[in-house]
Amino acid sequence: LAGAVAPVAHAADDDFLPAEKAFPLAARVLDAQRIELCFDIAPGYYLYRDKFSVKPQPDTVRLGELQLPPSKTKYDENFQKDVDYHVGTTRLVLAVPMGTEPLQIVVGNQGCADKGLCYPPMKRTLRLDRHATGLVAVSQQGETQSAFGRGALQGGAAAAPVAGVLSRWTASASAGGVG
C-alpha cells in the first residue's frame, strides 16, 4: 500500500490531477427504479472498464446489473495486456429495487493518466432516498445531486439554494415515516 501512495504524492509535482478531479462522479435519478452514475473523466485520463463496481449497503439488497457503455481497448503497460477503458463522459445505469428505506451504494473505480500514473482504487458512497413510488434523490457526501425522479443538480452557486431545499425535503420525508 505504501508503494501505491508514494506515486500519487509525487504526481502532484508533475501536474497530475488528484483522483477526485481526474475522475469526478455525479449521480442522478433517471426514473423510479434507475440511477445514472456519470464520470466526467478529465482529458488525458481513463478509467478501467473492469474496475467499475457497485455494492449495496446493507448487502442484503439486490441491485440490478450495472449497464456500461461501449469501451475502447488498448495495450496497457501497467498490466502487460489489452484492457478495456473509458474516456470523456461515461454514463453507467443501475437498476435499484423499490423500497421505502434509504439505501447506500459504494461505487468503485480505478483509472490512470495517459502519462503513466495509475491511481489506487477509489470508493465513494452514495445515499439513495427511496419512497413507496420509487427513487426520490441521490446524494453524495451530504450534497444532493438530484431529486424528484428526474434531472440532476450540479454544484455551483446557483444550485446551492436548491440543494439545501432538497436536502431538507428528503430529510423531512424520511423523518415522516417514508424512509
PDB file of C-alpha atoms in Angstrom:
ATOM      1  CA  LEU A   1       0.000   0.000   0.000  1.00  0.00           C
ATOM      2  CA  ALA A   2       2.859   2.401   0.707  1.00  0.00           C
ATOM      3  CA  GLY A   3       4.014   1.995  -2.888  1.00  0.00           C
ATOM      4  CA  ALA A   4       0.563   2.993  -4.137  1.00  0.00           C
ATOM      5  CA  VAL A   5       0.534   6.182  -2.070  1.00  0.00           C
ATOM      6  CA  ALA A   6       4.038   7.393  -2.947  1.00  0.00           C
ATOM      7  CA  PRO A   7       3.461   7.747  -6.725  1.00  0.00           C
ATOM      8  CA  VAL A   8       0.253   9.723  -6.138  1.00  0.00           C
ATOM      9  CA  ALA A   9       2.015  12.100  -3.732  1.00  0.00           C
ATOM     10  CA  HIS A  10       4.887  12.528  -6.184  1.00  0.00           C
ATOM     11  CA  ALA A  11       2.434  13.022  -9.034  1.00  0.00           C
ATOM     12  CA  ALA A  12       1.314  16.412  -7.700  1.00  0.00           C
ATOM     13  CA  ASP A  13       4.777  17.744  -8.557  1.00  0.00           C
ATOM     14  CA  ASP A  14       4.295  16.593 -12.160  1.00  0.00           C
ATOM     15  CA  ASP A  15       0.920  18.345 -12.596  1.00  0.00           C
ATOM     16  CA  PHE A  16      -1.204  15.220 -12.271  1.00  0.00           C
ATOM     17  CA  LEU A  17      -4.740  15.842 -11.022  1.00  0.00           C
ATOM     18  CA  PRO A  18      -5.961  14.498  -7.693  1.00  0.00           C
ATOM     19  CA  ALA A  19      -8.112  11.402  -8.276  1.00  0.00           C
ATOM     20  CA  GLU A  20     -11.347  13.237  -7.378  1.00  0.00           C
ATOM     21  CA  LYS A  21     -10.652  15.829 -10.100  1.00  0.00           C
ATOM     22  CA  ALA A  22      -9.430  13.318 -12.692  1.00  0.00           C
ATOM     23  CA  PHE A  23     -12.488  11.087 -12.184  1.00  0.00           C
ATOM     24  CA  PRO A  24     -15.365  13.205 -10.781  1.00  0.00           C
ATOM     25  CA  LEU A  25     -18.596  11.332 -10.134  1.00  0.00           C
ATOM     26  CA  ALA A  26     -22.121  12.749 -10.339  1.00  0.00           C
ATOM     27  CA  ALA A  27     -25.341  10.805  -9.947  1.00  0.00           C
ATOM     28  CA  ARG A  28     -28.948  11.430 -10.830  1.00  0.00           C
ATOM     29  CA  VAL A  29     -32.281   9.679 -10.675  1.00  0.00           C
ATOM     30  CA  LEU A  30     -33.452   8.583 -14.133  1.00  0.00           C
ATOM     31  CA  ASP A  31     -36.826   7.171 -13.091  1.00  0.00           C
ATOM     32  CA  ALA A  32     -38.487   5.377 -10.176  1.00  0.00           C
ATOM     33  CA  GLN A  33     -36.063   2.427 -10.324  1.00  0.00           C
ATOM     34  CA  ARG A  34     -32.877   3.576 -12.072  1.00  0.00           C
ATOM     35  CA  ILE A  35     -29.984   5.910 -11.372  1.00  0.00           C
ATOM     36  CA  GLU A  36     -27.270   7.172 -13.660  1.00  0.00           C
ATOM     37  CA  LEU A  37     -23.664   7.373 -12.490  1.00  0.00           C
ATOM     38  CA  CYS A  38     -21.741   9.863 -14.597  1.00  0.00           C
ATOM     39  CA  PHE A  39     -17.962  10.009 -14.599  1.00  0.00           C
ATOM     40  CA  ASP A  40     -16.678  13.150 -16.321  1.00  0.00           C
ATOM     41  CA  ILE A  41     -13.168  11.825 -16.923  1.00  0.00           C
ATOM     42  CA  ALA A  42     -10.602  14.587 -17.395  1.00  0.00           C
ATOM     43  CA  PRO A  43      -8.683  14.811 -20.686  1.00  0.00           C
ATOM     44  CA  GLY A  44      -5.518  12.693 -20.546  1.00  0.00           C
ATOM     45  CA  TYR A  45      -7.042  10.212 -18.057  1.00  0.00           C
ATOM     46  CA  TYR A  46      -9.023   6.983 -18.362  1.00  0.00           C
ATOM     47  CA  LEU A  47     -10.958   4.503 -16.216  1.00  0.00           C
ATOM     48  CA  TYR A  48     -10.680   0.724 -16.494  1.00  0.00           C
ATOM     49  CA  ARG A  49     -13.952  -0.936 -17.513  1.00  0.00           C
ATOM     50  CA  ASP A  50     -13.428  -3.974 -15.298  1.00  0.00           C
ATOM     51  CA  LYS A  51     -12.765  -1.829 -12.198  1.00  0.00           C
ATOM     52  CA  PHE A  52     -16.269  -0.326 -12.026  1.00  0.00           C
ATOM     53  CA  SER A  53     -18.239  -1.798  -9.123  1.00  0.00           C
ATOM     54  CA  VAL A  54     -21.365  -1.021  -7.140  1.00  0.00           C
ATOM     55  CA  LYS A  55     -22.132  -2.654  -3.795  1.00  0.00           C
ATOM     56  CA  PRO A  56     -25.288  -2.023  -1.732  1.00  0.00           C
ATOM     57  CA  GLN A  57     -25.356  -1.273   1.983  1.00  0.00           C
ATOM     58  CA  PRO A  58     -26.998  -3.230   3.509  1.00  0.00           C
ATOM     59  CA  ASP A  59     -25.656  -6.063   1.395  1.00  0.00           C
ATOM     60  CA  THR A  60     -28.997  -7.903   1.566  1.00  0.00           C
ATOM     61  CA  VAL A  61     -30.405  -5.591  -1.146  1.00  0.00           C
ATOM     62  CA  ARG A  62     -30.211  -6.934  -4.698  1.00  0.00           C
ATOM     63  CA  LEU A  63     -29.206  -4.333  -7.263  1.00  0.00           C
ATOM     64  CA  GLY A  64     -29.666  -4.735 -10.982  1.00  0.00           C
ATOM     65  CA  GLU A  65     -26.713  -5.338 -13.274  1.00  0.00           C
ATOM     66  CA  LEU A  66     -24.583  -2.255 -13.880  1.00  0.00           C
ATOM     67  CA  GLN A  67     -25.059  -1.198 -17.520  1.00  0.00           C
ATOM     68  CA  LEU A  68     -21.843   0.097 -19.085  1.00  0.00           C
ATOM     69  CA  PRO A  69     -21.457   1.946 -22.379  1.00  0.00           C
ATOM     70  CA  PRO A  70     -19.144   0.603 -25.097  1.00  0.00           C
ATOM     71  CA  SER A  71     -15.466   0.944 -24.254  1.00  0.00           C
ATOM     72  CA  LYS A  72     -12.174   1.233 -26.098  1.00  0.00           C
ATOM     73  CA  THR A  73      -9.342  -1.320 -25.962  1.00  0.00           C
ATOM     74  CA  LYS A  74      -5.606  -0.712 -25.749  1.00  0.00           C
ATOM     75  CA  TYR A  75      -2.443  -2.406 -24.602  1.00  0.00           C
ATOM     76  CA  ASP A  76      -1.721  -1.333 -21.030  1.00  0.00           C
ATOM     77  CA  GLU A  77       1.920  -1.282 -19.930  1.00  0.00           C
ATOM     78  CA  ASN A  78       0.905  -1.450 -16.266  1.00  0.00           C
ATOM     79  CA  PHE A  79      -0.915  -4.771 -16.676  1.00  0.00           C
ATOM     80  CA  GLN A  80       1.045  -6.046 -19.696  1.00  0.00           C
ATOM     81  CA  LYS A  81      -2.177  -6.929 -21.534  1.00  0.00           C
ATOM     82  CA  ASP A  82      -5.034  -5.467 -23.567  1.00  0.00           C
ATOM     83  CA  VAL A  83      -7.570  -3.673 -21.367  1.00  0.00           C
ATOM     84  CA  ASP A  84     -10.955  -2.070 -21.937  1.00  0.00           C
ATOM     85  CA  TYR A  85     -11.188   1.537 -20.784  1.00  0.00           C
ATOM     86  CA  HIS A  86     -13.382   4.639 -20.836  1.00  0.00           C
ATOM     87  CA  VAL A  87     -12.530   8.298 -21.529  1.00  0.00           C
ATOM     88  CA  GLY A  88     -14.561  11.510 -21.501  1.00  0.00           C
ATOM     89  CA  THR A  89     -18.094  11.477 -20.154  1.00  0.00           C
ATOM     90  CA  THR A  90     -19.020   7.931 -19.206  1.00  0.00           C
ATOM     91  CA  ARG A  91     -22.565   7.174 -18.091  1.00  0.00           C
ATOM     92  CA  LEU A  92     -23.447   3.983 -16.216  1.00  0.00           C
ATOM     93  CA  VAL A  93     -27.027   2.949 -15.401  1.00  0.00           C
ATOM     94  CA  LEU A  94     -28.035   0.941 -12.335  1.00  0.00           C
ATOM     95  CA  ALA A  95     -31.432  -0.568 -11.528  1.00  0.00           C
ATOM     96  CA  VAL A  96     -32.405  -0.132  -7.873  1.00  0.00           C
ATOM     97  CA  PRO A  97     -35.237  -2.120  -6.253  1.00  0.00           C
ATOM     98  CA  MET A  98     -38.356  -0.406  -4.920  1.00  0.00           C
ATOM     99  CA  GLY A  99     -38.423   0.164  -1.184  1.00  0.00           C
ATOM    100  CA  THR A 100     -39.049   2.784   1.446  1.00  0.00           C
ATOM    101  CA  GLU A 101     -35.787   2.585   3.360  1.00  0.00           C
ATOM    102  CA  PRO A 102     -32.788   4.751   2.419  1.00  0.00           C
ATOM    103  CA  LEU A 103     -30.071   2.745   0.734  1.00  0.00           C
ATOM    104  CA  GLN A 104     -26.380   3.397   0.348  1.00  0.00           C
ATOM    105  CA  ILE A 105     -24.274   2.150  -2.519  1.00  0.00           C
ATOM    106  CA  VAL A 106     -20.495   2.106  -2.677  1.00  0.00           C
ATOM    107  CA  VAL A 107     -19.248   2.958  -6.166  1.00  0.00           C
ATOM    108  CA  GLY A 108     -15.768   1.712  -7.037  1.00  0.00           C
ATOM    109  CA  ASN A 109     -13.482   2.604  -9.918  1.00  0.00           C
ATOM    110  CA  GLN A 110      -9.812   2.764 -10.867  1.00  0.00           C
ATOM    111  CA  GLY A 111      -8.010   4.705 -13.539  1.00  0.00           C
ATOM    112  CA  CYS A 112      -4.758   6.119 -14.814  1.00  0.00           C
ATOM    113  CA  ALA A 113      -3.269   9.135 -16.542  1.00  0.00           C
ATOM    114  CA  ASP A 114      -2.042   8.711 -20.117  1.00  0.00           C
ATOM    115  CA  LYS A 115       1.382   9.864 -18.888  1.00  0.00           C
ATOM    116  CA  GLY A 116       1.779   6.679 -16.836  1.00  0.00           C
ATOM    117  CA  LEU A 117       0.445   7.378 -13.345  1.00  0.00           C
ATOM    118  CA  CYS A 118      -2.088   4.830 -12.081  1.00  0.00           C
ATOM    119  CA  TYR A 119      -4.271   5.698  -9.126  1.00  0.00           C
ATOM    120  CA  PRO A 120      -5.237   3.288  -6.360  1.00  0.00           C
ATOM    121  CA  PRO A 121      -8.834   2.012  -6.480  1.00  0.00           C
ATOM    122  CA  MET A 122     -11.404   4.598  -5.363  1.00  0.00           C
ATOM    123  CA  LYS A 123     -14.626   4.024  -3.424  1.00  0.00           C
ATOM    124  CA  ARG A 124     -17.360   6.626  -2.980  1.00  0.00           C
ATOM    125  CA  THR A 125     -20.609   6.244  -1.078  1.00  0.00           C
ATOM    126  CA  LEU A 126     -23.937   7.496  -2.421  1.00  0.00           C
ATOM    127  CA  ARG A 127     -27.187   7.651  -0.456  1.00  0.00           C
ATOM    128  CA  LEU A 128     -30.374   6.784  -2.323  1.00  0.00           C
ATOM    129  CA  ASP A 129     -33.589   8.081  -0.803  1.00  0.00           C
ATOM    130  CA  ARG A 130     -36.487   5.849  -1.756  1.00  0.00           C
ATOM    131  CA  HIS A 131     -40.218   6.430  -1.473  1.00  0.00           C
ATOM    132  CA  ALA A 132     -43.037   3.941  -1.922  1.00  0.00           C
ATOM    133  CA  THR A 133     -43.374   5.181  -5.515  1.00  0.00           C
ATOM    134  CA  GLY A 134     -39.658   4.840  -6.294  1.00  0.00           C
ATOM    135  CA  LEU A 135     -36.402   6.739  -6.042  1.00  0.00           C
ATOM    136  CA  VAL A 136     -36.575  10.307  -4.789  1.00  0.00           C
ATOM    137  CA  ALA A 137     -32.991  11.571  -4.550  1.00  0.00           C
ATOM    138  CA  VAL A 138     -29.329  10.656  -4.781  1.00  0.00           C
ATOM    139  CA  SER A 139     -26.772  12.368  -2.577  1.00  0.00           C
ATOM    140  CA  GLN A 140     -23.007  12.114  -2.187  1.00  0.00           C
ATOM    141  CA  GLN A 141     -21.142  13.250   0.931  1.00  0.00           C
ATOM    142  CA  GLY A 142     -24.132  15.245   2.122  1.00  0.00           C
ATOM    143  CA  GLU A 143     -24.806  17.123  -1.145  1.00  0.00           C
ATOM    144  CA  THR A 144     -27.997  16.396  -3.055  1.00  0.00           C
ATOM    145  CA  GLN A 145     -27.143  15.618  -6.672  1.00  0.00           C
ATOM    146  CA  SER A 146     -30.667  15.010  -7.969  1.00  0.00           C
ATOM    147  CA  ALA A 147     -34.244  14.674  -6.849  1.00  0.00           C
ATOM    148  CA  PHE A 148     -37.894  14.339  -7.777  1.00  0.00           C
ATOM    149  CA  GLY A 149     -37.322  11.359 -10.041  1.00  0.00           C
ATOM    150  CA  ARG A 150     -35.595  13.176 -12.915  1.00  0.00           C
ATOM    151  CA  GLY A 151     -32.816  15.636 -13.594  1.00  0.00           C
ATOM    152  CA  ALA A 152     -29.566  16.425 -11.849  1.00  0.00           C
ATOM    153  CA  LEU A 153     -28.151  19.229  -9.807  1.00  0.00           C
ATOM    154  CA  GLN A 154     -24.546  20.116 -10.360  1.00  0.00           C
ATOM    155  CA  GLY A 155     -22.503  22.103  -7.886  1.00  0.00           C
ATOM    156  CA  GLY A 156     -22.132  25.842  -8.044  1.00  0.00           C
ATOM    157  CA  ALA A 157     -23.615  28.936  -6.502  1.00  0.00           C
ATOM    158  CA  ALA A 158     -26.883  28.730  -8.442  1.00  0.00           C
ATOM    159  CA  ALA A 159     -27.526  25.136  -7.336  1.00  0.00           C
ATOM    160  CA  ALA A 160     -26.643  25.673  -3.668  1.00  0.00           C
ATOM    161  CA  PRO A 161     -30.006  27.118  -2.523  1.00  0.00           C
ATOM    162  CA  VAL A 162     -31.952  24.408  -4.367  1.00  0.00           C
ATOM    163  CA  ALA A 163     -29.702  21.682  -2.951  1.00  0.00           C
ATOM    164  CA  GLY A 164     -30.413  22.977   0.561  1.00  0.00           C
ATOM    165  CA  VAL A 165     -34.174  22.839  -0.024  1.00  0.00           C
ATOM    166  CA  LEU A 166     -33.934  19.330  -1.475  1.00  0.00           C
ATOM    167  CA  SER A 167     -31.777  18.145   1.410  1.00  0.00           C
ATOM    168  CA  ARG A 168     -34.336  19.453   3.905  1.00  0.00           C
ATOM    169  CA  TRP A 169     -37.170  17.930   1.855  1.00  0.00           C
ATOM    170  CA  THR A 170     -35.567  14.485   1.738  1.00  0.00           C
ATOM    171  CA  ALA A 171     -34.709  14.704   5.448  1.00  0.00           C
ATOM    172  CA  SER A 172     -38.287  15.646   6.371  1.00  0.00           C
ATOM    173  CA  ALA A 173     -39.715  12.958   4.094  1.00  0.00           C
ATOM    174  CA  SER A 174     -37.520  10.380   5.800  1.00  0.00           C
ATOM    175  CA  ALA A 175     -38.472  11.644   9.252  1.00  0.00           C
ATOM    176  CA  GLY A 176     -42.143  11.469   8.327  1.00  0.00           C
ATOM    177  CA  GLY A 177     -42.071   7.680   8.123  1.00  0.00           C
ATOM    178  CA  VAL A 178     -41.421   7.429   4.407  1.00  0.00           C
ATOM    179  CA  GLY A 179     -37.923   6.074   4.809  1.00  0.00           C
TER     180      GLY A 179
END
